mmCIF file with all atom_site columns, C-alpha atoms in Angstrom:
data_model
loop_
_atom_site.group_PDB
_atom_site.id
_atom_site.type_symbol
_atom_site.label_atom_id
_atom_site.label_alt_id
_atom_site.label_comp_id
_atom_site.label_asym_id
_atom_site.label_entity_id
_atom_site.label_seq_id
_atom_site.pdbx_PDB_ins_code
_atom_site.Cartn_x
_atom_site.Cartn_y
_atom_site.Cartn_z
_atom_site.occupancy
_atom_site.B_iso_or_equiv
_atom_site.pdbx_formal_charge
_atom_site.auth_seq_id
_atom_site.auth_comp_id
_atom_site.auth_asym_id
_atom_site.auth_atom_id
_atom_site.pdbx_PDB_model_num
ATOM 1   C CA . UNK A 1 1   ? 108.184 99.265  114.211 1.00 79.00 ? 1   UNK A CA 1
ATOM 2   C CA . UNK A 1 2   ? 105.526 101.737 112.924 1.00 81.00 ? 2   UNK A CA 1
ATOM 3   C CA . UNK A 1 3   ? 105.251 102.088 108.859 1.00 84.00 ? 3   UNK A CA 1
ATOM 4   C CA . UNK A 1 4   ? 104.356 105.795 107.783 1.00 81.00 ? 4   UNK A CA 1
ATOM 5   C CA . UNK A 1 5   ? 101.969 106.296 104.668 1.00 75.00 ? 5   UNK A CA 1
ATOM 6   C CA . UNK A 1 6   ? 104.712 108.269 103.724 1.00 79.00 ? 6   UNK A CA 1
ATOM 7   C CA . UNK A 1 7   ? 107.140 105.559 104.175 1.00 79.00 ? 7   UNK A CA 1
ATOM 8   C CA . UNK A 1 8   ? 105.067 103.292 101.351 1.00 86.00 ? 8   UNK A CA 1
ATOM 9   C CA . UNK A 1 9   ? 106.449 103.851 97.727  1.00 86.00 ? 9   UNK A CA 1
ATOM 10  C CA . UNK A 1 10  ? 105.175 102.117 94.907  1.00 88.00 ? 10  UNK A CA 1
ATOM 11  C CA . UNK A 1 11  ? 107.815 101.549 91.807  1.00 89.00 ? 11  UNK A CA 1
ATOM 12  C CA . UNK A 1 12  ? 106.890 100.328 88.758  1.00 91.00 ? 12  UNK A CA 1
ATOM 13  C CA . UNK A 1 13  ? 109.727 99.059  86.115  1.00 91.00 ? 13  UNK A CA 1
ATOM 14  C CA . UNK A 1 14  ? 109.909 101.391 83.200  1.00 89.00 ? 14  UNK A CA 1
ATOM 15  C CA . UNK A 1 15  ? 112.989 101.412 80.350  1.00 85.00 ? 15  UNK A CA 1
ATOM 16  C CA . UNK A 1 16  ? 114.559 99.563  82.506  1.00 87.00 ? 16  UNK A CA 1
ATOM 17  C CA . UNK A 1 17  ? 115.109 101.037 85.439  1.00 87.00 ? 17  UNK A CA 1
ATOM 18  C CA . UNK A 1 18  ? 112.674 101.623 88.639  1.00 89.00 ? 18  UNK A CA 1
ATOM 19  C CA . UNK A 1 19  ? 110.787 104.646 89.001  1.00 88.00 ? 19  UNK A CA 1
ATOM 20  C CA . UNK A 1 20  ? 108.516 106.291 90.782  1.00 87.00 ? 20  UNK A CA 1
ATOM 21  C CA . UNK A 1 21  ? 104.942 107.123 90.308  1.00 83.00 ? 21  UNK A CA 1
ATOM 22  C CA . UNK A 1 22  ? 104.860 111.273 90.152  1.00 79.00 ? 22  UNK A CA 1
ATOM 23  C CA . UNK A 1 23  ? 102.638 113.196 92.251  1.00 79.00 ? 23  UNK A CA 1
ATOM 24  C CA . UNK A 1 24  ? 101.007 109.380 94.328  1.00 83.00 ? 24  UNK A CA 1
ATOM 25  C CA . UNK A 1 25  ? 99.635  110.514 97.337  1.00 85.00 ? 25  UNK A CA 1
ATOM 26  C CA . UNK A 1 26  ? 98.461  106.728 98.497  1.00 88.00 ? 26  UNK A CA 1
ATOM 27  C CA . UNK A 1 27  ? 98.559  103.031 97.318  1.00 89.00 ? 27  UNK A CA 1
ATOM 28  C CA . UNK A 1 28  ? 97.138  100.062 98.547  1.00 92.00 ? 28  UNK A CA 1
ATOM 29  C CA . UNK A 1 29  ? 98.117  96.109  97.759  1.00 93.00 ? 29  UNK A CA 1
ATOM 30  C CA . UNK A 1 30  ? 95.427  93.742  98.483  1.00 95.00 ? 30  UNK A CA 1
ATOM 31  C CA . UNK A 1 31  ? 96.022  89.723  98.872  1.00 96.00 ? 31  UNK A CA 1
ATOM 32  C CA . UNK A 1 32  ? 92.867  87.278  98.393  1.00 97.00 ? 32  UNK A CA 1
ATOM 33  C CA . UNK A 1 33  ? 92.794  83.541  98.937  1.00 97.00 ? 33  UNK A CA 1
ATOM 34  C CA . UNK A 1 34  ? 89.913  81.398  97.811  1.00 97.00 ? 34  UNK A CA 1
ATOM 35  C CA . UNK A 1 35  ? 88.471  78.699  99.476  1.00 97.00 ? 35  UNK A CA 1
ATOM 36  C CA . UNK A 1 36  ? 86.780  75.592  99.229  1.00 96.00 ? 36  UNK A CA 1
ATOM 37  C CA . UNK A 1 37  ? 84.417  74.151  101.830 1.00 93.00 ? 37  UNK A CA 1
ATOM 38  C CA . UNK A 1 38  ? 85.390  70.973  102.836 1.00 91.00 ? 38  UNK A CA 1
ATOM 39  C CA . UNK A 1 39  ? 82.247  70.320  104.950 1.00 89.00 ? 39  UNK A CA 1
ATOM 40  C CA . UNK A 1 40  ? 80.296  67.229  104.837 1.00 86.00 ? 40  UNK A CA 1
ATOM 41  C CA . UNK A 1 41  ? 76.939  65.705  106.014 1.00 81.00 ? 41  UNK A CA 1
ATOM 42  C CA . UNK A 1 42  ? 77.200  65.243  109.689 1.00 78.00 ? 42  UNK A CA 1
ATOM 43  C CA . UNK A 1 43  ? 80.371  67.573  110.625 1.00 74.00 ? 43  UNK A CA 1
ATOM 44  C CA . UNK A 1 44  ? 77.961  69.447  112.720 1.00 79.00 ? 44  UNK A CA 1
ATOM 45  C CA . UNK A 1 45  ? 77.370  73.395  112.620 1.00 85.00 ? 45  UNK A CA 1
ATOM 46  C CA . UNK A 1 46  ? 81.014  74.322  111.962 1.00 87.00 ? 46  UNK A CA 1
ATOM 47  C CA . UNK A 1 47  ? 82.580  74.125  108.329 1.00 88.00 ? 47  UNK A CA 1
ATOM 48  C CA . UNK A 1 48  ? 85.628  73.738  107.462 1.00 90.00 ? 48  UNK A CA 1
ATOM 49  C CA . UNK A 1 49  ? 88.003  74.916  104.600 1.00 93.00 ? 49  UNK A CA 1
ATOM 50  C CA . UNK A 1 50  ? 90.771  74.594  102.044 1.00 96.00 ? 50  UNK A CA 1
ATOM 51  C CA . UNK A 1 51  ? 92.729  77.433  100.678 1.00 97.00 ? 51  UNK A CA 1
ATOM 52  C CA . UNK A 1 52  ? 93.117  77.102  96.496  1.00 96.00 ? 52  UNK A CA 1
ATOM 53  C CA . UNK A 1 53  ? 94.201  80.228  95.337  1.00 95.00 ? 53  UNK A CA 1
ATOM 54  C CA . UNK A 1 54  ? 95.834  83.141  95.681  1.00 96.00 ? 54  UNK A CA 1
ATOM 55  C CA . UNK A 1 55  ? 94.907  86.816  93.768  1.00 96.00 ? 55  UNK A CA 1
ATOM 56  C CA . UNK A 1 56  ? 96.265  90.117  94.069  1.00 96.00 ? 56  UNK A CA 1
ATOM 57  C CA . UNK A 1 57  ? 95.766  93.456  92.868  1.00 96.00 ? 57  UNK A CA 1
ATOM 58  C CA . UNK A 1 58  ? 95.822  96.941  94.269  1.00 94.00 ? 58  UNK A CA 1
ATOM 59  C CA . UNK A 1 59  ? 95.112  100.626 93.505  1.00 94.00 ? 59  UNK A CA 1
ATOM 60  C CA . UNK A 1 60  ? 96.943  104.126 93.923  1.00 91.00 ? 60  UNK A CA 1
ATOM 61  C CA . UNK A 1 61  ? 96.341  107.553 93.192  1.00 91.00 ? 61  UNK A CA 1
ATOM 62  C CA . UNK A 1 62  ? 97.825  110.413 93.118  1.00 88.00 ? 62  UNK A CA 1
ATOM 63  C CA . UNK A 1 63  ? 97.588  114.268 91.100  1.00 87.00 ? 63  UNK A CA 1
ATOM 64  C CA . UNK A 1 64  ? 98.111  114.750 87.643  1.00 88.00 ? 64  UNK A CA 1
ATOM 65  C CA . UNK A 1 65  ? 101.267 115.651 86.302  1.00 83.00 ? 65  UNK A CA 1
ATOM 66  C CA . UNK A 1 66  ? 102.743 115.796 82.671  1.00 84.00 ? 66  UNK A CA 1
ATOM 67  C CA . UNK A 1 67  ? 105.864 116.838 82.651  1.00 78.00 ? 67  UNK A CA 1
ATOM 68  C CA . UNK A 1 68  ? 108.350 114.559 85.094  1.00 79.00 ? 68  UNK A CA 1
ATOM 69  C CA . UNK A 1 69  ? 110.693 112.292 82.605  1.00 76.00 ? 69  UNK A CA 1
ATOM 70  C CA . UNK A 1 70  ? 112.423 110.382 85.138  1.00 80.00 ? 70  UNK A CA 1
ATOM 71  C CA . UNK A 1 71  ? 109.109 109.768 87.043  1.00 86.00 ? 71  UNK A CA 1
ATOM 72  C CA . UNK A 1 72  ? 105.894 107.348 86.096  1.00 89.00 ? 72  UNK A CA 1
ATOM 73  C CA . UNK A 1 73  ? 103.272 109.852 85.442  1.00 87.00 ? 73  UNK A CA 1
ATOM 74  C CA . UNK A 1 74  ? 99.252  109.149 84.477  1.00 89.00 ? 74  UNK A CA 1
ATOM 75  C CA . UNK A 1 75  ? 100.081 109.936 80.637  1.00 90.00 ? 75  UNK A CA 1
ATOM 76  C CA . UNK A 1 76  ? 102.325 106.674 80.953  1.00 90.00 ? 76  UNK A CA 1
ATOM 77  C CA . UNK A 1 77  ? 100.115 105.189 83.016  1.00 93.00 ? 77  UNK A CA 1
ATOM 78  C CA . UNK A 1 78  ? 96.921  105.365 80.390  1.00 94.00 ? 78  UNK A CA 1
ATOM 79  C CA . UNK A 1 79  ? 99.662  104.027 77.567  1.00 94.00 ? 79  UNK A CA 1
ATOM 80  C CA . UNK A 1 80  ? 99.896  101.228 79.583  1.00 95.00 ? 80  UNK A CA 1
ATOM 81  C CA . UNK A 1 81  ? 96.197  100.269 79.869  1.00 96.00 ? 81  UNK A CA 1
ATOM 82  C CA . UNK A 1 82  ? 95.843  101.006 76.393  1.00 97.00 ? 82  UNK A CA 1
ATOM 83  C CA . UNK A 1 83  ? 98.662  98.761  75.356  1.00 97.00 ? 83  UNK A CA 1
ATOM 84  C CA . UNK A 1 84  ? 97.682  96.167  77.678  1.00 97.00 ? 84  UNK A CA 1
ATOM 85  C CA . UNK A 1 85  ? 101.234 96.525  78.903  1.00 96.00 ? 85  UNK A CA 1
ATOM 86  C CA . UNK A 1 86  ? 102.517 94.184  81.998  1.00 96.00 ? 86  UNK A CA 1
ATOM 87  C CA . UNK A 1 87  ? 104.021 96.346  84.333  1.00 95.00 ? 87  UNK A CA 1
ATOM 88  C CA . UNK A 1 88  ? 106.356 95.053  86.533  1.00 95.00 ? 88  UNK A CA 1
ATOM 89  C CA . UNK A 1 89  ? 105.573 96.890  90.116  1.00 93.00 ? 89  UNK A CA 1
ATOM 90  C CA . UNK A 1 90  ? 106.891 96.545  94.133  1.00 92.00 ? 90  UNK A CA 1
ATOM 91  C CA . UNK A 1 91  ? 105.201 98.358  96.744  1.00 91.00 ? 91  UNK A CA 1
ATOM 92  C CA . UNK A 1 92  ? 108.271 99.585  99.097  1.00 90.00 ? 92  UNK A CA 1
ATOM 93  C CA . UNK A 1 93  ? 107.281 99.405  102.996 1.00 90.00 ? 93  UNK A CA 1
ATOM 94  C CA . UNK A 1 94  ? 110.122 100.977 105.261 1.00 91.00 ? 94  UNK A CA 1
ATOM 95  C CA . UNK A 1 95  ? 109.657 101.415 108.950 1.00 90.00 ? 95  UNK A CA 1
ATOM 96  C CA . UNK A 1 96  ? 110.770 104.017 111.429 1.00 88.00 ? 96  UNK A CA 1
ATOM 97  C CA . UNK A 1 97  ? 113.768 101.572 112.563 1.00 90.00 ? 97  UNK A CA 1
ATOM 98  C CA . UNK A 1 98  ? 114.693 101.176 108.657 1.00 88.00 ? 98  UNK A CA 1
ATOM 99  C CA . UNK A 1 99  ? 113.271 98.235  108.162 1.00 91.00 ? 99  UNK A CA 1
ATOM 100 C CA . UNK A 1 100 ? 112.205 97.005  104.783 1.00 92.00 ? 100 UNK A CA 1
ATOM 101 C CA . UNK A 1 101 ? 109.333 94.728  103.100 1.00 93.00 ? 101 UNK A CA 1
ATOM 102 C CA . UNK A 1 102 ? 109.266 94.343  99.620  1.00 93.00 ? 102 UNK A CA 1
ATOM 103 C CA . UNK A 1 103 ? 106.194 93.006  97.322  1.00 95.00 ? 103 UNK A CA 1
ATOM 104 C CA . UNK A 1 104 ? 107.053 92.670  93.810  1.00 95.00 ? 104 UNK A CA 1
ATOM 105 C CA . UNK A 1 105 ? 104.368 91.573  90.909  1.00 95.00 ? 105 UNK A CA 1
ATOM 106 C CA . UNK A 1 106 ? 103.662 91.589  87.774  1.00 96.00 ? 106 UNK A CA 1
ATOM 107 C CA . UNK A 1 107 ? 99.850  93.580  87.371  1.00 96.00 ? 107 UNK A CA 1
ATOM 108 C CA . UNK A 1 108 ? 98.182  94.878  84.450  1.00 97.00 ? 108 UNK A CA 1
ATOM 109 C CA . UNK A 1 109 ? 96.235  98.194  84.497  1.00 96.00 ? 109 UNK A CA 1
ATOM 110 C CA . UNK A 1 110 ? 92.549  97.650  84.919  1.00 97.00 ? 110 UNK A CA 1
ATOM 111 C CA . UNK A 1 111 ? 90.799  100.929 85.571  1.00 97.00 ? 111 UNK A CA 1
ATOM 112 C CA . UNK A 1 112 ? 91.855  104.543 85.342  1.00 96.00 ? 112 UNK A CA 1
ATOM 113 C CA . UNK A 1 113 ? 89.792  107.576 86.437  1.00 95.00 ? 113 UNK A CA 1
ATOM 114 C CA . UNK A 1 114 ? 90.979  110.800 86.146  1.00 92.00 ? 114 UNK A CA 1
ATOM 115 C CA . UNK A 1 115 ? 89.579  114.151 86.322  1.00 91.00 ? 115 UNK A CA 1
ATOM 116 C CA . UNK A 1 116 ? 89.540  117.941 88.667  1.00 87.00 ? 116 UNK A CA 1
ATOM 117 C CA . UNK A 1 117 ? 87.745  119.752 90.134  1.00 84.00 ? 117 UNK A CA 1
ATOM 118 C CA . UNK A 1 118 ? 87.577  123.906 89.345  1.00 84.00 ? 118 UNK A CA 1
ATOM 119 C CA . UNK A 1 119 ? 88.971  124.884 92.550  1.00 85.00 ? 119 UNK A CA 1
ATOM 120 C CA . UNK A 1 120 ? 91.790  121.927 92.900  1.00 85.00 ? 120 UNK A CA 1
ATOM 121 C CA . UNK A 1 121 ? 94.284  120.062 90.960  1.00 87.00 ? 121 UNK A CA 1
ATOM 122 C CA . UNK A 1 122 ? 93.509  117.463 88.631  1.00 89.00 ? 122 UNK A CA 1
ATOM 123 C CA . UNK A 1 123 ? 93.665  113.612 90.298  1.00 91.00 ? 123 UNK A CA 1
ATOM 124 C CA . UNK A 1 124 ? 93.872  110.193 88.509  1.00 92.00 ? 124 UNK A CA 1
ATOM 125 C CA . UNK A 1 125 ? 93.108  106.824 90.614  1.00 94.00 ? 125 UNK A CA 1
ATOM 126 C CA . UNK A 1 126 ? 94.016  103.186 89.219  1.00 95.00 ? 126 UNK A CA 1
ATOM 127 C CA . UNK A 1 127 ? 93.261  99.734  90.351  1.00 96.00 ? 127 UNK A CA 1
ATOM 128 C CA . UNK A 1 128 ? 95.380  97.335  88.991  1.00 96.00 ? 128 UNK A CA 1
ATOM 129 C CA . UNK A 1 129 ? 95.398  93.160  88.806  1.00 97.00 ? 129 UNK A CA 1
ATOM 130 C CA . UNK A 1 130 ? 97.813  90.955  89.373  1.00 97.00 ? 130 UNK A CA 1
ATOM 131 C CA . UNK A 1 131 ? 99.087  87.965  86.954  1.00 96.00 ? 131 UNK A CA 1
ATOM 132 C CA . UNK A 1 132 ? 101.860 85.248  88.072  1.00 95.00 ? 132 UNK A CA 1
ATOM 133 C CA . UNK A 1 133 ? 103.218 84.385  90.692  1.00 95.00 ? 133 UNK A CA 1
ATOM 134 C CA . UNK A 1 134 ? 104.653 87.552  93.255  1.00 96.00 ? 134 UNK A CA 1
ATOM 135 C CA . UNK A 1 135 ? 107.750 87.430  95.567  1.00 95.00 ? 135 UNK A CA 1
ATOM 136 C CA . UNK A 1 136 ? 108.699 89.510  98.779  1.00 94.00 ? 136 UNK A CA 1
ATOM 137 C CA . UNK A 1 137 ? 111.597 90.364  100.011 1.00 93.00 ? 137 UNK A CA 1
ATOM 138 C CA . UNK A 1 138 ? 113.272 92.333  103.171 1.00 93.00 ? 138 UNK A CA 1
ATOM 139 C CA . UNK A 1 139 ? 116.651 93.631  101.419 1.00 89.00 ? 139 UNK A CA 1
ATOM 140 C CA . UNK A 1 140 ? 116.623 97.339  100.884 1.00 85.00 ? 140 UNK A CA 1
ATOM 141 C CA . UNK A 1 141 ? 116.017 97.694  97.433  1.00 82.00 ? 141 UNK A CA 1
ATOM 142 C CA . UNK A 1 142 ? 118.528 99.104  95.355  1.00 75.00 ? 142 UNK A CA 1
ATOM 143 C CA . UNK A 1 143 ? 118.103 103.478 95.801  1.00 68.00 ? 143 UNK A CA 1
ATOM 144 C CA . UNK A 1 144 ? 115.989 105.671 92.954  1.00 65.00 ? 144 UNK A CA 1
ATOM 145 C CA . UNK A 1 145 ? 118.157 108.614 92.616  1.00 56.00 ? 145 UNK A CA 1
ATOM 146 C CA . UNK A 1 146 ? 116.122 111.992 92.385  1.00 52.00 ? 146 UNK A CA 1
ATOM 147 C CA . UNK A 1 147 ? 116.821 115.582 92.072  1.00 45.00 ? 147 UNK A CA 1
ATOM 148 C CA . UNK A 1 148 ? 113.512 116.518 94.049  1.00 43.00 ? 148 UNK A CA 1
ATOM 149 C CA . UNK A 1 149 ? 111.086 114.306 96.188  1.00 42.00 ? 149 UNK A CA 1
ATOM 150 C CA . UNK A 1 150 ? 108.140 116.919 96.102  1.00 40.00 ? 150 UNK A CA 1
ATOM 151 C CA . UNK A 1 151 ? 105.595 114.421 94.774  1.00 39.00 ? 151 UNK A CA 1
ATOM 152 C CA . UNK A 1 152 ? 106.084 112.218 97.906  1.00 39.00 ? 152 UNK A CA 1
ATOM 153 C CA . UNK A 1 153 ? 104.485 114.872 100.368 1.00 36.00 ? 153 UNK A CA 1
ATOM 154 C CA . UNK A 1 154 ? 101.373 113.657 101.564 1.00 36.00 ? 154 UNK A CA 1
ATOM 155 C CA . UNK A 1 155 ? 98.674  115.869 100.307 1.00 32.00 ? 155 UNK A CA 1
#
């Protein structure tokens, strides 16, 4: 079944409990394998390779906000860079027929830009990297109680 944008949550493990980032309005995981060519003298025009290693990273962004305790916001966010904290993270997929898939790493903070416009509200964007060795999963993930889910609405 279809996955809405709206239907892809990224949580990131903070005083011990999951939360979620305040005010993201997208987030993207990316998966890279290397490879080796395994091509020798004589194979003809077609190569041929070997995967070696996996990498993984991804990037999110979202508007500014200060003020939401039970949330991750870009103050936190910048702490974390800063204190070249690992942040454990899982990008939540859900479908229309309530399906889940689950990616859970470990990432560290590599880039944050942040800044607004006169006429709009302030934005941050982050690309992150990923360290160790991730897992996925397809069990519902345990709920994130909230008061108000303004921040998830699409902007």
């Amino acid at each position: 079944m279809l996955v809405r944008g709206e239907n892809v949550v990224l949580e990131i493990y903070d005083d011990g409990e999951w939360k979620i980032l305040a005010c993201a309005r997208s987030c993207q995981l990316t998966i890279d394998t290397d490879l080796i060519e395994t091509s020798t003298t004589g194979t003809g025009v077609n190569r041929t390779y070997l995967p070696t290693a996996n990498t993984f990273g991804g990037s999110f962004e979202g508007l500014v906000n200060l003020d939401q305790p039970a949330l991750v916001t870009m103050p936190n966010l910048i702490t974390f860079q800063l204190s070249h904290t690992l942040i454990l993270t899982r990008f939540v997929f859900t479908d229309t027929a309530s399906n889940y898939f689950i990616f859970n790493g470990s990432f560290y903070i590599t880039n944050i830009s942040t800044g607004g416009d006169l006429n709009d509200a302030a934005s941050f964007s982050v690309q992150v990297k990923g360290t160790g060795v991730p897992s996925t999963s397809t069990t519902p993930p345990t709920p994130i109680i909230l008061k108000s889910r303004f921040f998830l609405v699409l902007i």
